[in-house]
GROMACS .gro file of C-alpha atoms in nm:
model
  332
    1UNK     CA    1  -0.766  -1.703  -1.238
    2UNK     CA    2  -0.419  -1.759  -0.987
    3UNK     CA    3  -0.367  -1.462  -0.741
    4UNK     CA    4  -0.037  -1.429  -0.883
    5UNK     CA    5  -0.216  -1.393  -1.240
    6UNK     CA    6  -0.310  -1.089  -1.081
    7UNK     CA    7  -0.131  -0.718  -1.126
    8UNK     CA    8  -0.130  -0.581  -0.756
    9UNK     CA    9  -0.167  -0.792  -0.476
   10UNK     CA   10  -0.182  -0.617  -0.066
   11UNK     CA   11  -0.154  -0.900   0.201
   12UNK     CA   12  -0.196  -0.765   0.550
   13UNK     CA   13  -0.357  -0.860   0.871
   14UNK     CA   14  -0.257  -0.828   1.272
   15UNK     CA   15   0.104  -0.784   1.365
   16UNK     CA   16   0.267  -1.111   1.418
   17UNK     CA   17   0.032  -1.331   1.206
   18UNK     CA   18   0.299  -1.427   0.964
   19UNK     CA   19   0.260  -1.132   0.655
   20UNK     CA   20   0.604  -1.097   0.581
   21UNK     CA   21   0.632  -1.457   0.526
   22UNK     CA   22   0.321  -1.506   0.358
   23UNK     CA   23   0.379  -1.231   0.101
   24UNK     CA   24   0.792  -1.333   0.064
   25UNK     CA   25   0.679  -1.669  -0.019
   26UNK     CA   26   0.377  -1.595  -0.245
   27UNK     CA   27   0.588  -1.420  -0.450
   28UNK     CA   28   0.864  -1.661  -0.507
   29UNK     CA   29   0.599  -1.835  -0.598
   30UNK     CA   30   0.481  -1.574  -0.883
   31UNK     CA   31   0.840  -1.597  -0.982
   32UNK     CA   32   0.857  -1.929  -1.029
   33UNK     CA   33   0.537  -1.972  -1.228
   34UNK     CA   34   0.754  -1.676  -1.494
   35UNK     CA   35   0.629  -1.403  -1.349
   36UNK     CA   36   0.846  -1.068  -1.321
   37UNK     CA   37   0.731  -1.007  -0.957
   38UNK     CA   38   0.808  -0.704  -0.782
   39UNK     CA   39   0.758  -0.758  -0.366
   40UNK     CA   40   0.786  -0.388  -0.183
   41UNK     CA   41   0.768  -0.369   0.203
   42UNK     CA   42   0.610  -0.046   0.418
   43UNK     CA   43   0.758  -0.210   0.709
   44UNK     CA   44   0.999   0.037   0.920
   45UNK     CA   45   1.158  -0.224   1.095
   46UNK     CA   46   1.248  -0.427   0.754
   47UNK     CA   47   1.129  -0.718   0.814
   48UNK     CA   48   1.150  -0.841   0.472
   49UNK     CA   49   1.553  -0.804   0.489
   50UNK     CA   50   1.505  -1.045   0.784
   51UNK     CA   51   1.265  -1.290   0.623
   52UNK     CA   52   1.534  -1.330   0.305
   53UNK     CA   53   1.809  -1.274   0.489
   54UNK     CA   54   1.995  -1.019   0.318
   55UNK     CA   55   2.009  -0.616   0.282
   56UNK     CA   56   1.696  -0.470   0.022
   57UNK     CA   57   1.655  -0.082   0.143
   58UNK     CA   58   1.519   0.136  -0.061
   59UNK     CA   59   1.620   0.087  -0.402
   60UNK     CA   60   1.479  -0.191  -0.632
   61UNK     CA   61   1.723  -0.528  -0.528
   62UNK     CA   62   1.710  -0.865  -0.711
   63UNK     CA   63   1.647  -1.105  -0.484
   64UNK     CA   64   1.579  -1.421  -0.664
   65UNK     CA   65   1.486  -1.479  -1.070
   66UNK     CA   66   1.214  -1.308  -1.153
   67UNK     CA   67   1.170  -1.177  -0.842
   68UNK     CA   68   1.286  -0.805  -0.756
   69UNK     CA   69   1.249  -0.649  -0.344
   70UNK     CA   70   1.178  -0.312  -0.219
   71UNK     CA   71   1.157  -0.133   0.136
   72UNK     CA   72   0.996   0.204   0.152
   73UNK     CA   73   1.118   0.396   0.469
   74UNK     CA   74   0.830   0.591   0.601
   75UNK     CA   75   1.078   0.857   0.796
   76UNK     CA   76   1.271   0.893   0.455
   77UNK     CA   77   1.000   0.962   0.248
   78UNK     CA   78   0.861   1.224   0.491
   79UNK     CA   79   1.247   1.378   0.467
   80UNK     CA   80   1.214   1.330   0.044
   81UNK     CA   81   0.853   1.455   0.026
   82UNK     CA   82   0.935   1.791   0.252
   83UNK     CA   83   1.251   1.852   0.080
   84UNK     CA   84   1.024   1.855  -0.238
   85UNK     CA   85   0.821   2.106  -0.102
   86UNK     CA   86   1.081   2.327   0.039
   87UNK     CA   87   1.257   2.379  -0.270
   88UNK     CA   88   0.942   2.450  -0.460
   89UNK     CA   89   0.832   2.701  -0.166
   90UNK     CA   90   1.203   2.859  -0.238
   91UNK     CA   91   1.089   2.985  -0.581
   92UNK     CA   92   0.819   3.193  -0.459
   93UNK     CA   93   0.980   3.326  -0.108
   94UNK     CA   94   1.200   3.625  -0.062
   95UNK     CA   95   1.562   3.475   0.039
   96UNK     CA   96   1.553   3.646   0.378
   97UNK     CA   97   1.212   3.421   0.489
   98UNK     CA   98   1.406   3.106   0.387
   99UNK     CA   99   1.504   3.057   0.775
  100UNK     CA  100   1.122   3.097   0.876
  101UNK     CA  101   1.054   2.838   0.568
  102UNK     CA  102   1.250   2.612   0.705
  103UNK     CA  103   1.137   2.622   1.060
  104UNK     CA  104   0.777   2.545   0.912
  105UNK     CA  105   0.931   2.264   0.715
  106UNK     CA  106   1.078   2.125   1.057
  107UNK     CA  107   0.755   2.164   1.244
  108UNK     CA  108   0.533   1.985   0.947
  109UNK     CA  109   0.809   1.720   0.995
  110UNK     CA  110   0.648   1.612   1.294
  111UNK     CA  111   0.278   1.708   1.188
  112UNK     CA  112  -0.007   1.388   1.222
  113UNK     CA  113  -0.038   1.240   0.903
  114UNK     CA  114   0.279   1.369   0.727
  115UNK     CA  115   0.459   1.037   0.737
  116UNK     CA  116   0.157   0.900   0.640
  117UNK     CA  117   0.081   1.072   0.379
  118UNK     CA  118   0.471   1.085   0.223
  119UNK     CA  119   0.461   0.696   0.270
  120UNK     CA  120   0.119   0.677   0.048
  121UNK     CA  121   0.261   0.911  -0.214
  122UNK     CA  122   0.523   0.676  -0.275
  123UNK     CA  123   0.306   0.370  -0.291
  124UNK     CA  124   0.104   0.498  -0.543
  125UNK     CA  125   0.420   0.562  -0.718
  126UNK     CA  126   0.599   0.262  -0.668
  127UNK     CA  127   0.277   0.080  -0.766
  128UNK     CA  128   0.255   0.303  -1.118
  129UNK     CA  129   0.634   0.225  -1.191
  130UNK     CA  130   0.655  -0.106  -1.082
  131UNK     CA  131   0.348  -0.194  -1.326
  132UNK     CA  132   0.533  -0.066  -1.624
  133UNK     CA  133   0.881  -0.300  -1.538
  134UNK     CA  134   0.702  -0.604  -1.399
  135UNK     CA  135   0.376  -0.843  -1.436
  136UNK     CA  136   0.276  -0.817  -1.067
  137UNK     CA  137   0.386  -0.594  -0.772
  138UNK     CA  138   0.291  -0.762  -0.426
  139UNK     CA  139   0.252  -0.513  -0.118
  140UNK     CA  140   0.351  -0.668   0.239
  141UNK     CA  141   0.125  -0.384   0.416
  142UNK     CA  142  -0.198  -0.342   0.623
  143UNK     CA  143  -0.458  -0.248   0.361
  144UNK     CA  144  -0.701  -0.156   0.645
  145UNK     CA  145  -0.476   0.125   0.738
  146UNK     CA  146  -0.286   0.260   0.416
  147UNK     CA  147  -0.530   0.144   0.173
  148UNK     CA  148  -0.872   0.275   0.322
  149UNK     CA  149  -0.670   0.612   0.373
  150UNK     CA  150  -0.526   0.612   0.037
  151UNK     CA  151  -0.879   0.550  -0.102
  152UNK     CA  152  -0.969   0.850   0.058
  153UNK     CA  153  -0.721   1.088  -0.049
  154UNK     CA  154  -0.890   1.160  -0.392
  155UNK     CA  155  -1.220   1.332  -0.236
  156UNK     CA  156  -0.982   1.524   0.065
  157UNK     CA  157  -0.747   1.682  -0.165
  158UNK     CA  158  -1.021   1.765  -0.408
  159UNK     CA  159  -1.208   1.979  -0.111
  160UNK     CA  160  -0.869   2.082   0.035
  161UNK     CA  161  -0.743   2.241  -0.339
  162UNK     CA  162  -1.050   2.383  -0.436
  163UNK     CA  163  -1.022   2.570  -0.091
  164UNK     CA  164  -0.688   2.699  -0.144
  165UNK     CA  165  -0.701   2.776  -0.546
  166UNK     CA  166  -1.052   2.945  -0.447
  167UNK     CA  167  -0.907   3.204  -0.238
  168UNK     CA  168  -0.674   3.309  -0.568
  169UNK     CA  169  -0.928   3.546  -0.786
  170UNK     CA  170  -0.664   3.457  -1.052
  171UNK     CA  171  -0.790   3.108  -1.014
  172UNK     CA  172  -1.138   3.077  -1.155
  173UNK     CA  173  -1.086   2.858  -1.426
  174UNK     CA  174  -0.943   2.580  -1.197
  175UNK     CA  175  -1.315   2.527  -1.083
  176UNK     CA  176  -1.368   2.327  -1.462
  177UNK     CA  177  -1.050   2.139  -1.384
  178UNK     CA  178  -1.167   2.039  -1.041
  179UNK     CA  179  -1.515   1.929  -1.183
  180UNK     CA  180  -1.331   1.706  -1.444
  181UNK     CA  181  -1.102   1.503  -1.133
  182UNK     CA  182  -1.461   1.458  -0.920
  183UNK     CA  183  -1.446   1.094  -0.783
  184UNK     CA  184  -1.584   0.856  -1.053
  185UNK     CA  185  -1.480   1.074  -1.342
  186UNK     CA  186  -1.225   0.936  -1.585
  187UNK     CA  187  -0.873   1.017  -1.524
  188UNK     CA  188  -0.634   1.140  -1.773
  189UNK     CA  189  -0.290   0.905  -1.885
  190UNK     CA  190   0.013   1.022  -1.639
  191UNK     CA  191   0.166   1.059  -2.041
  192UNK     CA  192  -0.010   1.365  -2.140
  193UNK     CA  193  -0.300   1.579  -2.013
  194UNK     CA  194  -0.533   1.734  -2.261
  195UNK     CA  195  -0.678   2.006  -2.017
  196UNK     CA  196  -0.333   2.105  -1.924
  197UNK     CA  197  -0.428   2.478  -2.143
  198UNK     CA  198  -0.706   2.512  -1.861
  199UNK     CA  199  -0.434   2.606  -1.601
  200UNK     CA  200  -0.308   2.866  -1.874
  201UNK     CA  201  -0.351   3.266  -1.782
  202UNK     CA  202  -0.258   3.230  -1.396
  203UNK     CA  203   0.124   3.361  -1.274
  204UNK     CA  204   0.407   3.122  -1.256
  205UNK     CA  205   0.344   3.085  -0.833
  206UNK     CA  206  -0.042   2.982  -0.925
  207UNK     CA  207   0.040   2.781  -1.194
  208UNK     CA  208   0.323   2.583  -1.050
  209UNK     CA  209   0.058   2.506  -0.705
  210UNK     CA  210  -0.191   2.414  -0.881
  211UNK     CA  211  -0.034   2.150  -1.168
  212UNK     CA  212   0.123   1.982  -0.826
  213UNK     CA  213  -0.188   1.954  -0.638
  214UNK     CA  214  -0.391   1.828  -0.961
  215UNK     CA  215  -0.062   1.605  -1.037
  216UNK     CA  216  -0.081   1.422  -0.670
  217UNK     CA  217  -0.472   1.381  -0.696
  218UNK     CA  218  -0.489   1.228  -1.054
  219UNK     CA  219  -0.226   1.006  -0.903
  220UNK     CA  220  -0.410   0.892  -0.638
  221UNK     CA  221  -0.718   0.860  -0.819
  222UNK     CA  222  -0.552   0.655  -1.114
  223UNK     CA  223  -0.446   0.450  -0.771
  224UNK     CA  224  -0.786   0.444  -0.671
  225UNK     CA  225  -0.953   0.286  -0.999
  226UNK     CA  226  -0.688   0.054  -0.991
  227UNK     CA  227  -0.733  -0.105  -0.615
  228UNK     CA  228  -1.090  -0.137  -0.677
  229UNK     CA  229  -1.040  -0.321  -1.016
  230UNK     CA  230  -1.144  -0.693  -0.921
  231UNK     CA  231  -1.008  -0.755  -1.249
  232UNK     CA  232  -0.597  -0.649  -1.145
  233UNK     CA  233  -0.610  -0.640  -0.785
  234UNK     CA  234  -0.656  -0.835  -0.495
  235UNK     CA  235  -0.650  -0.801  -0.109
  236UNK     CA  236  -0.523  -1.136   0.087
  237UNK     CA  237  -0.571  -1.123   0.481
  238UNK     CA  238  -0.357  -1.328   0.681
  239UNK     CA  239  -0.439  -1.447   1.025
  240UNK     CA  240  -0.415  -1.706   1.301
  241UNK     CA  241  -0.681  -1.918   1.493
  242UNK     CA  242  -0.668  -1.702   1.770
  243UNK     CA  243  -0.925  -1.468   1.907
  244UNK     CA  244  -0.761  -1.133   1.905
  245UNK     CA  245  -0.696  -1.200   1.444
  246UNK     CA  246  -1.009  -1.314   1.402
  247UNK     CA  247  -1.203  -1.053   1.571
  248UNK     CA  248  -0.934  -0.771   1.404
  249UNK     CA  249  -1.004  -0.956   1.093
  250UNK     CA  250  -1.322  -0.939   1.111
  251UNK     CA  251  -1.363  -0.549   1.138
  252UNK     CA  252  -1.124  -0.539   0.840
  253UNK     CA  253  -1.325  -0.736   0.648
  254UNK     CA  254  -1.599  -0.535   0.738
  255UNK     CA  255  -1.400  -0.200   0.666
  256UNK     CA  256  -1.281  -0.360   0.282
  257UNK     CA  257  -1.618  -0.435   0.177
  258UNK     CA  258  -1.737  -0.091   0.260
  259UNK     CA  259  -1.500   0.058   0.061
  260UNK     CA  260  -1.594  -0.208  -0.198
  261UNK     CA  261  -1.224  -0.357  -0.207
  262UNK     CA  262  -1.146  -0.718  -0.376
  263UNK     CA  263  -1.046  -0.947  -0.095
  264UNK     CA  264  -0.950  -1.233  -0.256
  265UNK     CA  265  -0.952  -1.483   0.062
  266UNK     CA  266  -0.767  -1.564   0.399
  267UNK     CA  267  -0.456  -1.742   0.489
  268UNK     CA  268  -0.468  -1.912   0.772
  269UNK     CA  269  -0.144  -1.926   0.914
  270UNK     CA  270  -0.017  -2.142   1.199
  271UNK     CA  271  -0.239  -2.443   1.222
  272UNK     CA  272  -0.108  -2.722   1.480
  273UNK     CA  273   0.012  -3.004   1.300
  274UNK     CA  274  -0.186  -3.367   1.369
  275UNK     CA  275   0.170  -3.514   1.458
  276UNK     CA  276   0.210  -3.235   1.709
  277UNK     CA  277   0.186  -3.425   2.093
  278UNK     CA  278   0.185  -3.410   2.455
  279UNK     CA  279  -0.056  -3.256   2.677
  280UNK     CA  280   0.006  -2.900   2.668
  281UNK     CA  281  -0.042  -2.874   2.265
  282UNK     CA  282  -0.335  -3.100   2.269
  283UNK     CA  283  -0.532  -2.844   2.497
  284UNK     CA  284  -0.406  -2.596   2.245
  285UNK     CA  285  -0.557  -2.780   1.945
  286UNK     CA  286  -0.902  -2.813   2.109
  287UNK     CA  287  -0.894  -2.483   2.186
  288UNK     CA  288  -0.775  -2.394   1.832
  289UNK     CA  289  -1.036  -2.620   1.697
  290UNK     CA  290  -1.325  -2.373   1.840
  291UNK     CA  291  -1.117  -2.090   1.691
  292UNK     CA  292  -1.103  -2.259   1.324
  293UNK     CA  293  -1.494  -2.314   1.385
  294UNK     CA  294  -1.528  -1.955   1.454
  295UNK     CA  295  -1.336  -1.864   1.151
  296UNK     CA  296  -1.502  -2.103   0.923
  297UNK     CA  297  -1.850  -1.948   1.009
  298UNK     CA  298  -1.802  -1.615   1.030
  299UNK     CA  299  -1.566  -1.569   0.695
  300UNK     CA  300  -1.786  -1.877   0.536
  301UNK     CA  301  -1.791  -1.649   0.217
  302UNK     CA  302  -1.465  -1.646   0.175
  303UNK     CA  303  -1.170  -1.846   0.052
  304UNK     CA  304  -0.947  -1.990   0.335
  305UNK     CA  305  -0.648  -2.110   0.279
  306UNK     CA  306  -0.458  -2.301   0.583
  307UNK     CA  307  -0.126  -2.302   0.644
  308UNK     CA  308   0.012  -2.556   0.936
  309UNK     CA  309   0.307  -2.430   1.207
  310UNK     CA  310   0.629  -2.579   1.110
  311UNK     CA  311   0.893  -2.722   1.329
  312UNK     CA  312   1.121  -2.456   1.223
  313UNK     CA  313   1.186  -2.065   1.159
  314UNK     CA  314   1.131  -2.002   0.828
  315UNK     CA  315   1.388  -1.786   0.655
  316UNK     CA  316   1.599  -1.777   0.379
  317UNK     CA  317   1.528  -1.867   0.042
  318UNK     CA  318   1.538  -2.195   0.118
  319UNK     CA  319   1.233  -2.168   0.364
  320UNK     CA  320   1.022  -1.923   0.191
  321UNK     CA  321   1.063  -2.135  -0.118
  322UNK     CA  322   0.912  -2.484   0.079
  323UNK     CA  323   0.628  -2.222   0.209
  324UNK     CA  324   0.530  -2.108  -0.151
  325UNK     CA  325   0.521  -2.491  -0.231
  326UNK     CA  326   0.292  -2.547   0.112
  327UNK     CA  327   0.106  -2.193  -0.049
  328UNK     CA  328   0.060  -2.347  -0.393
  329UNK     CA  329  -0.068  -2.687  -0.225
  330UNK     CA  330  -0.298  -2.458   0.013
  331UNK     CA  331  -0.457  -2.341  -0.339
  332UNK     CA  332  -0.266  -2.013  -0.360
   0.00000   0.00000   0.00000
C-alpha cells in the first residue's frame, strides 16, 4: 500500500528539518494520484502560507486540484474553546458573578496546557470532518508532542470526570457510563448514542456537564482508535544527517513505539548532492557520510527515504510539485 493510500498521515520531526515542505509536497502528490487531500498545519507562524505562497488561515482554502489547506491557530482556538465554556458557565451562574466568571476565564487563558489542549480539540475535529469530505487528511505537526498527549487524553479526562461527576450525589448513574468509555472499550458513532437515557434523572446543570465531558472524551477516544489503526494511519519522521535530528529522532522513535504508533518510515531530507564541489562541502559530505551511517544503523528497521539539497528554495507550486516528483522517485 502508497502512504497516500492511507486516511491520516502526521509528518513531524526537529524544527528546521524540512516538514512543511515534506508534507506540502507529499500531498500534491496525493492529489495528483486523484486523491481529495486535505493538508492542515498546527504551525503558529504559518509556515505552510509561506511554503505555497499564498494566504490559507483558518478556514478550509483550495490550494491546488484535489488538494484543499488548513491552518489551525493555537491562540484562536484557546479564545474559541474558552468562549465555549463561558457561555455554557452563563447558564448556570447568577448574572451578578458573570464579572468574577470572566476574570476566571481570563486567568485559564493563560493556564499550562490550555492552548494545548484547545489546539488538540480541534485536531481531533478537523481530523473527524475532514475524513467525511476527503480521502486523506495529512497533518504538518510534531506527533511526539501533540500526538503522545492526545493519546493520553482519553484515560486523564476519564479520572478527571469521574472526580468531578462523583462529588454530585445526583450523579451515580454516570459511574455505568464511565465504565462503558474505559480505554479499549468500543466507542459509540458521533451519529447517535444509545446510552444517552443513562444521563437521564440528573438537573439540567448536571446533565448539560456531563454530556460535554463524555462528548470531548468519546472524541478523543474515537481519535485514539484511529491513530493507532496501522490500517488508516501513518506517522512519517523527517530529518537531516545531522547529529542533533538523529539523536531527537531517535527518542521519538522510541516514544511512538511505546505508545504503539504506526511510523511508516523516515525522510531524509537534505542529502549533499555528488555534483556538489570545493573543499568546504566535501568535508561536509564526509562528515555527513558518518551521519547517514549512523542513521542507517540505528533506524535499520525502518524505511528511509532520501531526499538530496537542491540548488534552490523551494516554494511555490512549482517547487513543491518537482519535490513530490523527487518524493515519488524516493519511494513515497
Amino acid at each position: 500500500m502508497l502512504l497516500t493510500d492511507k486516511r491520516v498521515v502526521l509528518v513531524g520531526g526537529k524544527g528546521g528539518v524540512g516538514k512543511t515542505t515534506v508534507s506540502s509536497s507529499l500531498a500534491l502528490l496525493a492529489a495528483r494520484r486523484g486523491k481529495r487531500c486535505l493538508l492542515v498545519s498546527t504551525d503558529p507562524a504559518h509556515s505552510l502560507a509561506d511554503a505555497f505562497g499564498r494566504d490559507i488561515g483558518d478556514t478550509i482554502t483550495r490550494l491546488a486540484p484535489n488538494l484543499d489547506g488548513l491552518e489551525l491557530d493555537p491562540d484562536h482556538e484557546v479564545e474559541q474553546h474558552l468562549a465555549r465554556v463561558l457561555a455554557q458557565l452563563k447558564r448556570f451562574t447568577r448574572p451578578e458573578m458573570y464579572g468574577e466568571v470572566e476574570r476566571q476565564m481570563r486567568l485559564t487563558r493563560q493556564s499550562p496546557g490550555a492552548q494545548e489542549a484547545a489546539l488538540l480539540e480541534r485536531m481531533a475535529r478537523v481530523m473527524e470532518g475532514g475524513l467525511q469530505t476527503h480521502d486523506l487528511v495529512i497533518f504538518d505537526t510534531a506527533p511526539t508532542g501533540h500526538t503522545l498527549r492526545l493519546l493520553s487524553l482519553p484515560e486523564a479526562m476519564a479520572a478527571w470526570t469521574q472526580g468531578m461527576l462523583k462529588s454530585n450525589r445526583r450523579s451515580e448513574k454516570l459511574g455505568e457510563v464511565l465504565d462503558h468509555l474505559t480505554p479499549g472499550k468500543d466507542v459509540d458513532s458521533p451519529f447517535g448514542d444509545p446510552r444517552a437515557h443513562e444521563t437521564a434523572g440528573m438537573d439540567e446543570r448536571t446533565k448539560s456537564i456531563t454530556d460535554t465531558l463524555l462528548a470531548r472524551q468519546r472524541l478523543f477516544q474515537r481519535t485514539r482508535r484511529l491513530l493507532t489503526d496501522s490500517e488508516q494511519t501513518a506517522l512519517l519522521f523527517v530529518l537531516t544527517p545531522e547529529k542533533l535530528p538523529i539523536l531527537e529522532t531517535g527518542r521519538a522513535v522510541a516514544a511512538l513505539r511505546e505508545e504503539k504508533l504506526p511510523l511508516t518510515g523516515l525522510v531524509v531530507n537534505r542529502i549533499l548532492p555528488d555534483d556538489a564541489d570545493g573543499a568546504f562541502l566535501a568535508r561536509r559530505r564526509s562528515l555527513e557520510k558518518t551521519h547517514l551511517a549512523d542513521i542507517a544503523r540505528i533506524f535499520a528497521d525502518l524505511s528511509r527515504y532520501p531526499l538530496y539539497l537542491q540548488p534552490t528554495d523551494i516554494q511555490g507550486l512549482d517547487g513543491l510539485s518537482d519535490m513530490a516528483t523527487r518524493l515519488e522517485q524516493a519511494g513515497l
